Coordinates of C-alpha atoms and ligand atoms in Angstrom, one line a residue:
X1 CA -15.4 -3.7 45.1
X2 CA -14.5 -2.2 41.6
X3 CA -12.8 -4.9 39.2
X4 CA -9.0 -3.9 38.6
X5 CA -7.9 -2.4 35.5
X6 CA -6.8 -5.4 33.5
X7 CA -4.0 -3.5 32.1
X8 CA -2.3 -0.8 34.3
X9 CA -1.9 2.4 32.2
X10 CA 1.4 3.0 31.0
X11 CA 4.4 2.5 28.4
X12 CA 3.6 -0.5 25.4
X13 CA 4.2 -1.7 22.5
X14 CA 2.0 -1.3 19.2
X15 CA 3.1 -3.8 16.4
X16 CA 1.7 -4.3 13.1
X17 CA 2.2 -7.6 11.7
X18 CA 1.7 -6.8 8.0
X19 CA -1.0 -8.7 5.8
X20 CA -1.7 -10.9 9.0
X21 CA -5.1 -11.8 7.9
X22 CA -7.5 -14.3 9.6
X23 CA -9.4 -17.2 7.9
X24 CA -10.3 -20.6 8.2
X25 CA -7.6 -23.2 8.1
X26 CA -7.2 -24.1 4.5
X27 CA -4.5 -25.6 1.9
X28 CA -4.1 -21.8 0.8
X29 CA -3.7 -20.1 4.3
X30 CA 0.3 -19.7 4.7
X31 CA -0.8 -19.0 8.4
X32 CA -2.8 -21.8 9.1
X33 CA -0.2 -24.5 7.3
X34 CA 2.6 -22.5 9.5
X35 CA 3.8 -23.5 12.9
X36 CA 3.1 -20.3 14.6
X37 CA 2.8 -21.6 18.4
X38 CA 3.2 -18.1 19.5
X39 CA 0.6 -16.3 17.7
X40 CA -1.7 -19.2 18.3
X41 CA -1.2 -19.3 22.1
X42 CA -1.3 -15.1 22.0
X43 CA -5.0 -15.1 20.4
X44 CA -5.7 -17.9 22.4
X45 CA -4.7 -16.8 25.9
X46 CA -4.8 -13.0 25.5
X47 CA -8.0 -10.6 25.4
X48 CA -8.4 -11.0 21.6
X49 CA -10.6 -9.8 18.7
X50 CA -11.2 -9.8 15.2
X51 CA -10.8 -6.1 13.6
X52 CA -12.2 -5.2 10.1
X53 CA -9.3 -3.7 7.9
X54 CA -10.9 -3.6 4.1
X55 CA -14.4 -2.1 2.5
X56 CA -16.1 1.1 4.1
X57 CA -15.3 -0.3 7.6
X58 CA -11.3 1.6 7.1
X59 CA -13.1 3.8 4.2
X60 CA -12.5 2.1 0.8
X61 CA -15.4 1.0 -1.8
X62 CA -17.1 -1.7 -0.5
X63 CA -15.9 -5.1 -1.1
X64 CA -12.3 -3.3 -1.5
X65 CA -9.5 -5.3 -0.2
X66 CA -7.8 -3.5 1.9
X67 CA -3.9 -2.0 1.7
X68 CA -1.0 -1.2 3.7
X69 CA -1.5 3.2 3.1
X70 CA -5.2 3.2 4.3
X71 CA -4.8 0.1 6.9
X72 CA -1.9 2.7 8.9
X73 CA -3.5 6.1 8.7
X74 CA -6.8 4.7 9.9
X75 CA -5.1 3.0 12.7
X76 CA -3.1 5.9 13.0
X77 CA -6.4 8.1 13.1
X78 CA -8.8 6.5 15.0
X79 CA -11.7 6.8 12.6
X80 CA -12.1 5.8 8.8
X81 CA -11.1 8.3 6.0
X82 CA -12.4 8.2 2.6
X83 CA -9.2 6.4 0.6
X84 CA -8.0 8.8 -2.7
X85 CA -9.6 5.4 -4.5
X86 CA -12.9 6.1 -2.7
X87 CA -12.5 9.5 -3.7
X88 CA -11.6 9.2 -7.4
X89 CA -14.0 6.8 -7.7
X90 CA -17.0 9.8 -6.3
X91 CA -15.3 12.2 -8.2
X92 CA -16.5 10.0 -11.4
X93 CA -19.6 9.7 -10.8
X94 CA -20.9 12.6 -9.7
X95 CA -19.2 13.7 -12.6
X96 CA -16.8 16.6 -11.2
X97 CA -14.2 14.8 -12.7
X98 CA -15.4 15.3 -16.0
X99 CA -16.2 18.7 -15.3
X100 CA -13.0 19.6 -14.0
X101 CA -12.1 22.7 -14.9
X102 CA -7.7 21.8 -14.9
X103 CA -8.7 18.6 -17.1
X104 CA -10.6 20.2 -19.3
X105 CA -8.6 22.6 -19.9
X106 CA -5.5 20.6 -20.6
X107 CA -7.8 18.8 -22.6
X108 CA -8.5 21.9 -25.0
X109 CA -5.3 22.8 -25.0
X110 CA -4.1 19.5 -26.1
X111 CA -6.3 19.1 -28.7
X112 CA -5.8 22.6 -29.9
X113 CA -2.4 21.8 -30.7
X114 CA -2.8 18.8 -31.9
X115 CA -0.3 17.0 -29.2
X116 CA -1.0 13.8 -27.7
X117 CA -2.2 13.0 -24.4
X118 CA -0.5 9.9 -22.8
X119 CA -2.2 8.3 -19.8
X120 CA 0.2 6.2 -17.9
X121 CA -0.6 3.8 -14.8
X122 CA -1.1 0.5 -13.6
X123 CA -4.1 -1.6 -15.9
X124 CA -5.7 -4.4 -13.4
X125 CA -8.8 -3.8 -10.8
X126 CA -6.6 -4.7 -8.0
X127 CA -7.5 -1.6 -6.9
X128 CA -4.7 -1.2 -4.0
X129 CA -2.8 1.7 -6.8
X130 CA -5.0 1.9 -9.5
X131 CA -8.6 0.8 -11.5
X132 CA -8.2 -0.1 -14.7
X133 CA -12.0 1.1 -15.3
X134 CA -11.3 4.6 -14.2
X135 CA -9.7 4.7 -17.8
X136 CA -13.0 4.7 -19.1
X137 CA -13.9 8.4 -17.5
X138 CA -10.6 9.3 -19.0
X139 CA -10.6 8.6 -22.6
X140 CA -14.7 9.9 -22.7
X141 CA -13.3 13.3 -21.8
X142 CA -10.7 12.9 -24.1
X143 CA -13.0 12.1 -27.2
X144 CA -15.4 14.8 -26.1
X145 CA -12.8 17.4 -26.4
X146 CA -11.6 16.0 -30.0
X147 CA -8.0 15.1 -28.7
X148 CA -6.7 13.0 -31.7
X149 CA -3.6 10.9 -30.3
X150 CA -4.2 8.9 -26.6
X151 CA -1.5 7.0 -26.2
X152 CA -2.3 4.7 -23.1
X153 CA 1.3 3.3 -21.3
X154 CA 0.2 0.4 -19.7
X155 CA 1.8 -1.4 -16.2
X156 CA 1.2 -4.9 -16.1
X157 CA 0.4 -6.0 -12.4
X158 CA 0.6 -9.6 -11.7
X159 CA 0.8 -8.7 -7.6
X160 CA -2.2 -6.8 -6.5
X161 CA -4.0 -9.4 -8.9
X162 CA -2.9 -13.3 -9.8
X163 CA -0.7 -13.5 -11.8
X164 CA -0.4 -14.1 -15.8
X165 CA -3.2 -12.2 -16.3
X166 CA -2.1 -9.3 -17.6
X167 CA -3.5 -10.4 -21.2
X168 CA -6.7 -10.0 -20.2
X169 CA -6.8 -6.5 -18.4
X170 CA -4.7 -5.2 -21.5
X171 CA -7.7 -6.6 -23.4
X172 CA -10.2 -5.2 -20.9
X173 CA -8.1 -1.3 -22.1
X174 CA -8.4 -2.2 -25.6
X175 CA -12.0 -2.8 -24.7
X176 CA -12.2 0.5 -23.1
X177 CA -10.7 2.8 -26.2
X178 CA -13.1 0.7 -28.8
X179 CA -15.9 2.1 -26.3
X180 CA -14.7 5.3 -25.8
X181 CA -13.7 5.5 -29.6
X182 CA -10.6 6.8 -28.2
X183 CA -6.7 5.9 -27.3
X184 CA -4.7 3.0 -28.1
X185 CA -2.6 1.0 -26.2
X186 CA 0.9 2.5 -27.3
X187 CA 3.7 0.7 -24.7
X188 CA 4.0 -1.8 -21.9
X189 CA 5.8 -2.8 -18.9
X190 CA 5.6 -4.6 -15.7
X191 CA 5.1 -2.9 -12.3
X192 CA 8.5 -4.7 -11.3
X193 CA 10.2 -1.6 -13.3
X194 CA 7.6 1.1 -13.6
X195 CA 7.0 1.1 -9.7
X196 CA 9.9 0.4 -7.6
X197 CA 10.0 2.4 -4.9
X198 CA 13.4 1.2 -3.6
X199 CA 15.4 3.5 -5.2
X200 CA 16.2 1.5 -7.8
X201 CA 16.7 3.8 -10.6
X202 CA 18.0 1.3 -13.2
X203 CA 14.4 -0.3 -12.7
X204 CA 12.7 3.3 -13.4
X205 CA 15.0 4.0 -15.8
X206 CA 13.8 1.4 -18.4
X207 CA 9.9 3.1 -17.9
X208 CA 11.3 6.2 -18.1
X209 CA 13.0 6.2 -21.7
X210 CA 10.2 3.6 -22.6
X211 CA 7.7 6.0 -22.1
X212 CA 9.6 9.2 -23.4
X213 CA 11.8 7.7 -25.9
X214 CA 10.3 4.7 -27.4
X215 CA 12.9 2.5 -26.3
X216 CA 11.7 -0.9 -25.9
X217 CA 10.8 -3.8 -27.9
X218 CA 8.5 -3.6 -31.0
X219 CA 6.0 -5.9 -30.9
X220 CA 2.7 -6.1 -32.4
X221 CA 0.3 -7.2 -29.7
X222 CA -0.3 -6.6 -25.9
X223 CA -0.8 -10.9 -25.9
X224 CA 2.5 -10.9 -27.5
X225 CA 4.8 -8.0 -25.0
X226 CA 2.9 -10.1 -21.9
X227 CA 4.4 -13.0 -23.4
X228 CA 7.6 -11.9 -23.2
X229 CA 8.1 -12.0 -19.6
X230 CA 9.7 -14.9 -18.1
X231 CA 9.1 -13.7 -14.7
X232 CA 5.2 -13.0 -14.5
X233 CA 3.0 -9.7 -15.3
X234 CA 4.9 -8.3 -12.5
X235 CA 8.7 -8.0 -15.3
X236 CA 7.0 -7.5 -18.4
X237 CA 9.9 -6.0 -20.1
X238 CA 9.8 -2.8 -21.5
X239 CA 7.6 -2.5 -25.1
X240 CA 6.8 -0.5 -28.1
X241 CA 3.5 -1.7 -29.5
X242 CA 4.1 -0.6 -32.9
X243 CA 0.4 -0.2 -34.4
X244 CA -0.1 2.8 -31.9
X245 CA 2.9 4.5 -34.3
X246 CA 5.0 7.3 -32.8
X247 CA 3.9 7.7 -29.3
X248 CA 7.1 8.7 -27.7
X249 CA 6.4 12.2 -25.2
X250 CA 7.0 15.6 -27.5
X251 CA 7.1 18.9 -26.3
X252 CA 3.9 20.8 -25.7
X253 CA 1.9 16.8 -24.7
X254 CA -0.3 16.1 -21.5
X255 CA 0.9 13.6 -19.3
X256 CA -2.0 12.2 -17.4
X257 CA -1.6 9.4 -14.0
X258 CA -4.1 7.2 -13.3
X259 CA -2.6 5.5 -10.2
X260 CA -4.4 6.7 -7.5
X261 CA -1.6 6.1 -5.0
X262 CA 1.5 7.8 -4.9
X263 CA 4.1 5.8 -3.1
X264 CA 5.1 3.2 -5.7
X265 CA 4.3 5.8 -8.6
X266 CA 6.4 8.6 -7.7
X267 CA 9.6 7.7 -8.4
X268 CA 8.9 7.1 -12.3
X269 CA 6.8 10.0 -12.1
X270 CA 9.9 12.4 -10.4
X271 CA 12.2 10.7 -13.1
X272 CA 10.2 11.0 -16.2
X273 CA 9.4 14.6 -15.6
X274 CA 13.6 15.5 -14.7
X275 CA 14.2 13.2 -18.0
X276 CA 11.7 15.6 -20.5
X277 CA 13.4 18.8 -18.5
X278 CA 16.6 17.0 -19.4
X279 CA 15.6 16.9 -23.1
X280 CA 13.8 20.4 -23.7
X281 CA 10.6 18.8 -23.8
X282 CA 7.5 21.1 -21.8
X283 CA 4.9 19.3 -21.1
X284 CA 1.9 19.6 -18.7
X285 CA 1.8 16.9 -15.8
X286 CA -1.4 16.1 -13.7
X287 CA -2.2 12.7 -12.2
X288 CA -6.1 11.5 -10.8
X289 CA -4.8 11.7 -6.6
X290 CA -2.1 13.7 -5.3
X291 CA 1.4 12.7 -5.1
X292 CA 4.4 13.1 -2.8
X293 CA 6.8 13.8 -5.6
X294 CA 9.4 16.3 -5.5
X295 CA 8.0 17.8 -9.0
X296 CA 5.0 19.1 -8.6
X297 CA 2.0 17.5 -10.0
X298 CA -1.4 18.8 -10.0
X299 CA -3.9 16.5 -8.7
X300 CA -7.5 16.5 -10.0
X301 CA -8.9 14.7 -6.4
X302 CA -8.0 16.3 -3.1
X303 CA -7.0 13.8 -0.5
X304 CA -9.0 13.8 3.0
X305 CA -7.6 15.2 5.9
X306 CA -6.2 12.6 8.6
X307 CA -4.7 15.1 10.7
X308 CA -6.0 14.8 15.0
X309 CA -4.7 11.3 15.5
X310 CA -2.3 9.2 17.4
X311 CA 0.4 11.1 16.5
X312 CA -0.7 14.4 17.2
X313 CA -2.5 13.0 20.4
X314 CA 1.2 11.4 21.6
X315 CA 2.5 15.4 20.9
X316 CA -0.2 17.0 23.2
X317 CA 0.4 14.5 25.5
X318 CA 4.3 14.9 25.8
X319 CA 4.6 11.4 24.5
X320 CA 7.8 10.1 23.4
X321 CA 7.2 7.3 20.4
X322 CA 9.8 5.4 18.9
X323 CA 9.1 4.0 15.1
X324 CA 10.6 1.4 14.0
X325 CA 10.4 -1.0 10.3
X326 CA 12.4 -1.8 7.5
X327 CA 12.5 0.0 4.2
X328 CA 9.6 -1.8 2.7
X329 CA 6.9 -0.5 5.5
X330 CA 9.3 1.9 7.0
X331 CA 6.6 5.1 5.8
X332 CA 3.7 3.5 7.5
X333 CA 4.6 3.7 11.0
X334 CA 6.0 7.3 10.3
X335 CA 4.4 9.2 7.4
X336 CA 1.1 7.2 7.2
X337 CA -0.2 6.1 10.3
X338 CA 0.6 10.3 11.3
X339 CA -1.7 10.8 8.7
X340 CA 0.7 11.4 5.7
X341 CA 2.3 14.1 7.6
X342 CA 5.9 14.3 7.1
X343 CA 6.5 16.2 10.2
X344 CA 8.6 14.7 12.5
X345 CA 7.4 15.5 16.4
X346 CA 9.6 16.4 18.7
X347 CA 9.3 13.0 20.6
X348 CA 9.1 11.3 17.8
X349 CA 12.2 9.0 16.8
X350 CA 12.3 6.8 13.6
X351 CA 14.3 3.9 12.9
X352 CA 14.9 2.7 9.6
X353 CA 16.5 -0.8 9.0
X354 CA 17.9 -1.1 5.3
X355 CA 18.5 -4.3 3.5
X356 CA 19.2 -4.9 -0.1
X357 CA 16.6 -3.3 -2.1
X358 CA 16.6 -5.9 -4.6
X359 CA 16.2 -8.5 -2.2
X360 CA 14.5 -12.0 -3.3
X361 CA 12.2 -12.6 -0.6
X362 CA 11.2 -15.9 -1.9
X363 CA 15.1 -16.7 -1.2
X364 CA 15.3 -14.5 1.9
X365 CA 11.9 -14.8 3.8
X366 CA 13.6 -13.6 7.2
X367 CA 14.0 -10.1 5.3
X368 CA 15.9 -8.1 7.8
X369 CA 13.2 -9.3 11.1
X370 CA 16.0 -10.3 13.2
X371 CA 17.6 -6.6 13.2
X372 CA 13.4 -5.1 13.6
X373 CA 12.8 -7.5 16.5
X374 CA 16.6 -6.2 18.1
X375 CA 15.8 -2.5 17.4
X376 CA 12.5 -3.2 19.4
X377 CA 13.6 -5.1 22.5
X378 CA 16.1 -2.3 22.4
X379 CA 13.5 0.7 22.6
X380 CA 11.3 -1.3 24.6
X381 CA 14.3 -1.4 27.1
X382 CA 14.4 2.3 27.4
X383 CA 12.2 4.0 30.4
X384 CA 12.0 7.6 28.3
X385 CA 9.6 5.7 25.8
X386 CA 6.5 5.7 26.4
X387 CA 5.6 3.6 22.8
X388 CA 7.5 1.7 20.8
X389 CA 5.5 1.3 17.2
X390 CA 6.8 -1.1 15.3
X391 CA 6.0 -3.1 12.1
X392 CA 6.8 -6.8 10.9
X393 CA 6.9 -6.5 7.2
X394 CA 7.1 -10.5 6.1
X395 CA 4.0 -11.6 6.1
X396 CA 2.9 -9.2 3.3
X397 CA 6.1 -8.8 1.7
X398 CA 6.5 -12.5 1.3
X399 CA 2.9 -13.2 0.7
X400 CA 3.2 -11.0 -2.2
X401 CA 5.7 -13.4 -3.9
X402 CA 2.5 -15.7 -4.0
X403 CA 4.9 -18.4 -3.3
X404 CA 3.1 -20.3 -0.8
X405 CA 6.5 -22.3 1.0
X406 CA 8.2 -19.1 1.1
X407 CA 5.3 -17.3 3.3
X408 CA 4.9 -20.6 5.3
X409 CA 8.8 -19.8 6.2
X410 CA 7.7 -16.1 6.7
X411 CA 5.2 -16.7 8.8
X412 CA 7.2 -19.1 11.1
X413 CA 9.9 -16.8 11.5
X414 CA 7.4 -14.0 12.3
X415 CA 6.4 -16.2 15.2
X416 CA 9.7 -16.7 16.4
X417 CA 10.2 -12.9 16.6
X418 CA 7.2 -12.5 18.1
X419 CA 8.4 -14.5 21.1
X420 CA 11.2 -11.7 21.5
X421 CA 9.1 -9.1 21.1
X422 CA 7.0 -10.2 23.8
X423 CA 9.6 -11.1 26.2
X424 CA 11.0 -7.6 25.8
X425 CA 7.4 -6.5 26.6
X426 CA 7.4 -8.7 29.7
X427 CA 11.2 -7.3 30.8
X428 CA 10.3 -4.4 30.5
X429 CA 6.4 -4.6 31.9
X430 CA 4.9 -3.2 29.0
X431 CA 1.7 -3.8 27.2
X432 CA 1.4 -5.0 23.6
X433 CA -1.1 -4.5 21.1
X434 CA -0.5 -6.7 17.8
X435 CA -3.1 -6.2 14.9
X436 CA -3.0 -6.8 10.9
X437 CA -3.3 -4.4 8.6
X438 CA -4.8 -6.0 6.1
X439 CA -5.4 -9.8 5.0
X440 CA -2.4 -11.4 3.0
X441 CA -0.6 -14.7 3.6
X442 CA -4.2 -16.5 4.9
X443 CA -5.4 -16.5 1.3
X444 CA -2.4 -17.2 -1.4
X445 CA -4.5 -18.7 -4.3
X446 CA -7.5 -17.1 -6.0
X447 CA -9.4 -18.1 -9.2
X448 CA -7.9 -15.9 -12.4
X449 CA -10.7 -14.3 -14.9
X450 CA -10.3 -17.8 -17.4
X451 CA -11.7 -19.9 -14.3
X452 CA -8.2 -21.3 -13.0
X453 CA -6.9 -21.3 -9.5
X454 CA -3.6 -19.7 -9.3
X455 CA -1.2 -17.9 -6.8
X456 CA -2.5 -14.9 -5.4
X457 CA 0.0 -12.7 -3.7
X458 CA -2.7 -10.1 -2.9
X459 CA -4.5 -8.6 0.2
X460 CA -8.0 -9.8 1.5
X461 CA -10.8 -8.3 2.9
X462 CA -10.8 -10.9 5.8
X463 CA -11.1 -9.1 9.5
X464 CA -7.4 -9.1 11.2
X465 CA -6.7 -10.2 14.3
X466 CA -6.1 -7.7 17.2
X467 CA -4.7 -8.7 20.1
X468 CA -4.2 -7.3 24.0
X469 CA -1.1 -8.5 26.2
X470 CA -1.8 -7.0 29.3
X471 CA 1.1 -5.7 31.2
X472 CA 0.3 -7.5 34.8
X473 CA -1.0 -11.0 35.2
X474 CA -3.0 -10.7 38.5
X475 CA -6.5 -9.5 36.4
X476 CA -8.6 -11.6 34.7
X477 CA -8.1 -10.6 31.2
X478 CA -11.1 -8.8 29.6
X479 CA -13.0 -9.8 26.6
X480 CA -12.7 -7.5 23.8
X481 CA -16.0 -6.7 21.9
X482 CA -16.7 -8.1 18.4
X483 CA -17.5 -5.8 15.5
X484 CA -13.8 -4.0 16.2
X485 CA -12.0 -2.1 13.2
X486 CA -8.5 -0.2 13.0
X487 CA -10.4 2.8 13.9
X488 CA -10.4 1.2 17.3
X489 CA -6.6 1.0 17.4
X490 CA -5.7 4.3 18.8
X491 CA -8.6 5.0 20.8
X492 CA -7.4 1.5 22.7
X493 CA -3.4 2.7 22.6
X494 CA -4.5 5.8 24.0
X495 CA -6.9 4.5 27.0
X496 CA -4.1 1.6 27.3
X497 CA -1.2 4.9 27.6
X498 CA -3.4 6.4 30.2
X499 CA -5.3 8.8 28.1
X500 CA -8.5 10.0 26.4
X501 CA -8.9 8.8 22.6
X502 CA -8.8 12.0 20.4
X503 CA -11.3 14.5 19.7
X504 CA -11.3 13.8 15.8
X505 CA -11.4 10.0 16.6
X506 CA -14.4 7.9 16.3
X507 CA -13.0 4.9 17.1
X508 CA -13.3 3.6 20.7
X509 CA -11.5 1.7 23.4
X510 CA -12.0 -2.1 23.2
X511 CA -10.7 -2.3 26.9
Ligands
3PG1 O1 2.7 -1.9 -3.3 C1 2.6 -3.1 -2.9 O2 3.6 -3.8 -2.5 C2 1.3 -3.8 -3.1 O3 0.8 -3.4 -4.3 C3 0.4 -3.2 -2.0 O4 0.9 -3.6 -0.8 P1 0.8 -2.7 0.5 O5 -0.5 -2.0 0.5 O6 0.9 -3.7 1.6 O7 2.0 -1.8 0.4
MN2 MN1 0.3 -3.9 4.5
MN3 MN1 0.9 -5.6 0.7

């Protein structure tokens, strides 16, 4: 006799519990030091595995931690695809983007006119937006085509890396123009202002004139602006390093943006390019990836095609998904994990749930969960929805505070809606798959470039759990192979809906 399917196909639940890394138990791992009886018992009692979300296993550099963009498109896609970091970084050295023939000839231009070029983007090697070493490519082509005035605008970090140690990546640029014998270090602000991607324009607005105008403080060191913040690298405020001289924007420069990822760039980028329109200032724009700005910006790296995955796969199958997250990760389950395809399907249904957008999460750790874990027991009640993807920000969000009590509090009231969640599942006899999307919260302290340990709200490259709830209880529940990644997600959503994986996925079906 044939064993039983130990999950009968049909209607489920996919939930992404973001930054939900795994590691060993320590006095840094906010998940370990939580009291998380549900998400013990579920990894505990449920067909469970570990999934590899960082390196070349999601299709990053190796070593790479991973991040929230690449972690939902590959679980979206069902196979890895080569990140716009990965891409950049191939593009250097194979030396195409040297021999770019847009760069170089904005290049020549430039410094046939004697304008300025002005790279802008975020200076640390957290590598989830930017590299601060991919400056190096930049200002070689800049001396070898004469260009005269480089004005760097630097973003302090202080959240993709520990903080307070924006000093020493601002030196690690100055290092970089002494090399290069090229560029200066001409302004500086945090990533607090010059990233928001909240809509808060009063936040853009200060990198905006900072960058065009010169409005900011005069100071004469990097050491000196980075000092100035009382909150962290993160609110460096705005500042004119005075040795670099005039370096506001003129008419007829070359704006150049080194942030490989677009979503927490874009909205300085859109602003800066409306305020030089504004101000009868032409200048030519063109950042290292592409961007999903409303201006158009050249790229000088094509991104890789992600298109032939879940979502596509839920269309052809007559599908109908509903999406649901808060602001913070409200793109992921709908413009990423479909493969940064802003097409909305016609069974597809997104729900957004707004908060306040300047919201202190070390003050507010709940975040808006309890209205996510309502809006999913609510489409998980409905019979016309066939999946219900859904994800639970706090873990990440908070964990990016790098305030260790305040994720402790996250991940406890994660648990707590987790317990919902699956009771909806269970109401409604649906199964649930819950997976990470990257490592956060288990790691919250890492040891800064002078040696010291120090709060680190970053990501990981530890393996996230994945988890199966089956949706009967009369089976024995399957084991679920080792050596998993996200690109197994879909494949697994798919066999679990009652279908094939995709014909673009490599992934496969862990049950
Ligand atoms: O943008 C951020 O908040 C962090 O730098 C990266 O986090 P994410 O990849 O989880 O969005
Ligand atoms: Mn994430
Ligand atoms: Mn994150």
């Amino acid at each position: 006799m044939s064993t039983p399917e130990p999950v009968l196909a049909g209607p489920g639940i996919l939930l992404v519990l973001d930054g939900w890394g795994h590691a060993d138990a320590a006095d840094d791992n906010a998940l370990t030091l939580a009291n998380t009886p549900v998400l013990d018992d579920l990894v505990a009692r449920h067909p469970s595995t570990l999934a590899e979300a960082s390196g070349d296993a999601v299709g990053l550099l190796p070593g790479t931690v991973g991040n929230s963009e690449i972690g939902h498109m590959v679980i979206g896609a069902g196979r890895p695809l080569p990140y716009d970091s990965l891409l950049v970084q191939q593009a250097i050295d194979s030396g195409a983007l040297r021999a770019h023939p847009r760069l170089g000839a904005l290049l020549e231009k430039t410094a046939a006119a004697a304008g300025a070029l002005h790279l802008i983007g975020l200076c640390s090697d957290g590598q989830i937006h930017a590299h601060v070493e991919h400056l190096s490519e930049l200002l070689a082509a800049a001396a070898a085509h004469q260009v005269q005035r480089v004005f760097i605008h630097a973003i302090t970090d202080g959240r993709d890396v520990a903080d307070h140690t924006g000093e020493t990546y601002l030196a690690r640029v100055a290092e970089l123009t002494a090399q290069a014998r090229a560029g200066q270090i001409a302004t500086v602000i945090g990533r607090g202002y010059a990233m928001d991607k909240a809509g808060n324009l009063d936040l853009t607005e200060q990198a905006v004139t900072l960058v065009a105008d010169g409005h900011g403080s005069p100071t004469d060191s990097a050491r000196t602006a980075v000092g100035a913040s009382e909150r962290g690298d993160e609110w460096v405020p705005a500042t004119v390093l005075t040795p670099a001289g005039d370096a506001r924007i003129a008419d007829g420069d070359t704006v150049l943006w080194f942030n490989f990822r677009s979503d927490r760039i874009q909205q300085f980028a859109d602003r800066l390019s409306e305020h030089l329109t504004a101000t009868g200032r032409s200048v030519d724009m063109v950042s290292l990836a592409q961007y999903d700005t409303r201006t158009s910006i050249p790229a000088l790296v094509e991104r890789a095609d992600a298109s032939g995955g879940l979502a596509d796969e839920l269309a052809a199958a007559g599908l109908r998904s509903v999406r649901i997250a808060e602001a913070e990760k409200f793109e992921h389950v709908t413009y990423y994990i479909n493969g940064r395809d802003a097409t909305v399907r016609s069974k597809e249904e997104h729900v957004r749930i707004t908060g306040d957008a300047k919201a202190d999460y070390v003050a507010r750790p709940r975040m808006n969960l309890d209205r996510v874990t309502a809006a999913v027991a609510e489409a998980a009640a409905r019979t016309d929805v066939d999946l219900v993807i859904a994800n639970l920000a706090n873990i990440d969000v908070v964990g990016h505070t790098g305030n260790l009590a305040a994720t402790v509090t996250a991940c406890e009231a994660t648990d707590a809606a987790m317990e919902q969640i699956l009771q909806a599942a269970r109401d409604s006899r649906r199964w649930v798959l819950a997976v990470g999307d990257h490592g956060n919260a288990e790691r919250m302290t890492k040891r800064a470039p002078d040696g010291t340990v120090r709060p680190y709200g970053g990501h990981t490259t530890n393996p996230v759990p994945l988890v199966v709830v089956p949706n009967r209880s009369d089976t024995p529940a399957p084991v679920l192979p080792v050596g998993a990644t996200l690109a197994d997600v879909a494949p697994t959503v798919l066999h679990l809906l009652g279908h094939k994986p995709g014909s673009a996925m490599t992934g496969r079906p862990l049950l």
